[in-house]
Amino acid sequence: MAQDVTSPDKYDRFIQKIDHFQSLVEEKKNLQAKIAQMRDEFNATIRPLENDLAGIIRNLETNLSRLESGAPVKASSPRISRGQLGTAVKDLLRAHPAKAFKPKEIGDALGTTGGAFSVWFNKYGVHDNDIERIPTGKEGKRFLYKIK
């Protein structure tokens, strides 16, 4: 059997496949080298910035701890119990019978918050006949308080 010399035989096809495989391996190695180089450049660029940022954060934390430790602590007034709050509110309103107070004004005068007064009034003072609740504003959601 005579074989045509111009047509590739099984060995030629095997060599062609290996050559193609080797070219893919070389391309993979080149890409890995490029990626490694880009990572090194990235790290070289970002590392100084990260170090600067870490230094600034350290300075901020140091200064913050100095500010927090050096800040005067606000002296808190003693808490008022529910019964005492009601009595204190009535005493305040009786001391100024002509004036109508906002919740914030009552809270400031008694050393508590206006919210604490509003919560107390909505829970306990609504049924109190001594305190008059005067609606203000269009929607009637805000009130002034006065002694009757």
Protein backbone atom coordinates (compact mmCIF):
# COMPACT_ATOMS: atom_id res chain seq x y z
CA MET A 1 0.00 0.00 0.00
CA ALA A 2 1.44 3.18 -1.08
CA GLN A 3 0.54 6.22 0.95
CA ASP A 4 0.24 9.68 -0.46
CA VAL A 5 3.17 11.72 0.85
CA THR A 6 1.25 15.02 0.81
CA SER A 7 -1.60 13.93 3.10
CA PRO A 8 -0.85 14.07 6.86
CA ASP A 9 -0.75 10.77 8.64
CA LYS A 10 -1.73 10.07 12.27
CA TYR A 11 1.67 11.19 13.58
CA ASP A 12 1.46 14.52 11.80
CA ARG A 13 -2.02 15.11 13.25
CA PHE A 14 -0.75 14.24 16.75
CA ILE A 15 2.12 16.74 16.43
CA GLN A 16 -0.32 19.44 15.23
CA LYS A 17 -2.53 18.87 18.30
CA ILE A 18 0.46 19.04 20.63
CA ASP A 19 1.67 22.25 18.96
CA HIS A 20 -1.79 23.81 19.47
CA PHE A 21 -1.81 22.65 23.12
CA GLN A 22 1.67 24.07 23.71
CA SER A 23 0.64 27.43 22.24
CA LEU A 24 -2.33 27.56 24.66
CA VAL A 25 -0.02 26.76 27.59
CA GLU A 26 2.34 29.55 26.51
CA GLU A 27 -0.57 32.01 26.24
CA LYS A 28 -1.74 31.01 29.75
CA LYS A 29 1.75 31.60 31.16
CA ASN A 30 1.95 35.03 29.49
CA LEU A 31 -1.42 36.06 30.93
CA GLN A 32 -0.43 34.86 34.41
CA ALA A 33 2.77 36.89 34.19
CA LYS A 34 0.82 40.01 33.14
CA ILE A 35 -1.63 39.54 36.01
CA ALA A 36 1.20 39.12 38.52
CA GLN A 37 2.90 42.27 37.20
CA MET A 38 -0.36 44.25 37.42
CA ARG A 39 -0.91 43.01 41.01
CA ASP A 40 2.59 44.13 41.98
CA GLU A 41 2.00 47.57 40.42
CA PHE A 42 -1.37 47.85 42.14
CA ASN A 43 0.09 46.89 45.53
CA ALA A 44 2.97 49.31 45.06
CA THR A 45 0.50 52.10 44.27
CA ILE A 46 -2.06 51.40 46.97
CA ARG A 47 0.18 50.40 49.88
CA PRO A 48 1.42 53.97 50.60
CA LEU A 49 -2.16 55.24 50.49
CA GLU A 50 -3.30 52.53 52.90
CA ASN A 51 -0.43 53.40 55.25
CA ASP A 52 -1.37 57.11 55.12
CA LEU A 53 -5.01 56.23 55.83
CA ALA A 54 -4.06 54.01 58.77
CA GLY A 55 -1.93 56.84 60.23
CA ILE A 56 -4.77 59.34 59.89
CA ILE A 57 -7.23 56.94 61.54
CA ARG A 58 -4.78 56.40 64.42
CA ASN A 59 -4.47 60.18 64.87
CA LEU A 60 -8.26 60.57 64.81
CA GLU A 61 -8.72 57.87 67.43
CA THR A 62 -6.04 59.41 69.64
CA ASN A 63 -7.59 62.87 69.38
CA LEU A 64 -11.08 61.49 69.91
CA SER A 65 -10.05 59.67 73.07
CA ARG A 66 -8.45 62.89 74.34
CA LEU A 67 -11.62 64.85 73.57
CA GLU A 68 -13.86 62.26 75.19
CA SER A 69 -11.79 62.00 78.33
CA GLY A 70 -11.34 65.77 78.62
CA ALA A 71 -14.98 66.68 78.03
CA PRO A 72 -16.82 67.74 81.16
CA VAL A 73 -19.53 65.32 82.13
CA LYS A 74 -22.94 66.90 82.30
CA ALA A 75 -24.35 66.57 85.77
CA SER A 76 -27.69 64.84 85.56
CA SER A 77 -30.53 65.85 87.77
CA PRO A 78 -32.15 63.19 89.91
CA ARG A 79 -34.94 61.28 88.20
CA ILE A 80 -38.49 62.20 89.06
CA SER A 81 -40.90 59.35 89.74
CA ARG A 82 -44.39 59.32 88.26
CA GLY A 83 -46.13 60.61 91.34
CA GLN A 84 -43.52 63.28 91.91
CA LEU A 85 -43.71 64.42 88.26
CA GLY A 86 -47.45 64.98 88.50
CA THR A 87 -47.08 66.90 91.76
CA ALA A 88 -44.18 68.95 90.38
CA VAL A 89 -46.16 69.82 87.22
CA LYS A 90 -49.17 70.95 89.24
CA ASP A 91 -46.95 73.01 91.57
CA LEU A 92 -45.29 74.69 88.57
CA LEU A 93 -48.63 75.48 86.91
CA ARG A 94 -50.10 76.77 90.19
CA ALA A 95 -47.06 79.01 90.69
CA HIS A 96 -47.81 80.64 87.30
CA PRO A 97 -51.61 80.51 86.89
CA ALA A 98 -51.75 83.10 84.10
CA LYS A 99 -49.19 81.37 81.87
CA ALA A 100 -49.76 78.47 79.46
CA PHE A 101 -46.69 76.23 79.12
CA LYS A 102 -45.35 74.16 76.25
CA PRO A 103 -44.18 70.63 77.16
CA LYS A 104 -40.55 71.66 76.57
CA GLU A 105 -40.91 74.61 78.95
CA ILE A 106 -42.35 72.32 81.63
CA GLY A 107 -39.56 69.80 81.06
CA ASP A 108 -36.86 72.48 81.28
CA ALA A 109 -38.36 73.93 84.46
CA LEU A 110 -38.51 70.51 86.13
CA GLY A 111 -35.14 69.23 84.92
CA THR A 112 -36.61 66.56 82.64
CA THR A 113 -37.60 66.42 78.99
CA GLY A 114 -40.73 67.69 77.33
CA GLY A 115 -41.26 64.16 76.01
CA ALA A 116 -41.26 62.74 79.52
CA PHE A 117 -43.91 65.26 80.51
CA SER A 118 -46.01 64.48 77.40
CA VAL A 119 -45.84 60.75 78.10
CA TRP A 120 -46.84 61.33 81.73
CA PHE A 121 -49.72 63.59 80.73
CA ASN A 122 -51.05 61.21 78.05
CA LYS A 123 -50.93 58.31 80.50
CA TYR A 124 -51.93 59.89 83.82
CA GLY A 125 -52.78 63.56 83.41
CA VAL A 126 -55.54 63.32 80.80
CA HIS A 127 -58.11 62.56 83.48
CA ASP A 128 -56.76 65.21 85.88
CA ASN A 129 -59.34 67.99 86.25
CA ASP A 130 -56.76 70.51 87.53
CA ILE A 131 -54.74 70.72 84.29
CA GLU A 132 -56.21 72.32 81.19
CA ARG A 133 -54.95 71.11 77.81
CA ILE A 134 -55.18 73.85 75.16
CA PRO A 135 -54.81 72.69 71.51
CA THR A 136 -52.64 74.86 69.26
CA GLY A 137 -52.01 74.67 65.53
CA LYS A 138 -54.25 73.53 62.72
CA GLU A 139 -54.13 69.79 63.30
CA GLY A 140 -54.55 69.89 67.08
CA LYS A 141 -51.48 67.75 67.66
CA ARG A 142 -49.67 70.34 69.77
CA PHE A 143 -50.86 71.57 73.15
CA LEU A 144 -50.23 74.19 75.81
CA TYR A 145 -50.87 73.34 79.44
CA LYS A 146 -52.36 75.60 82.09
CA ILE A 147 -53.82 75.20 85.57
CA LYS A 148 -57.65 75.51 85.68
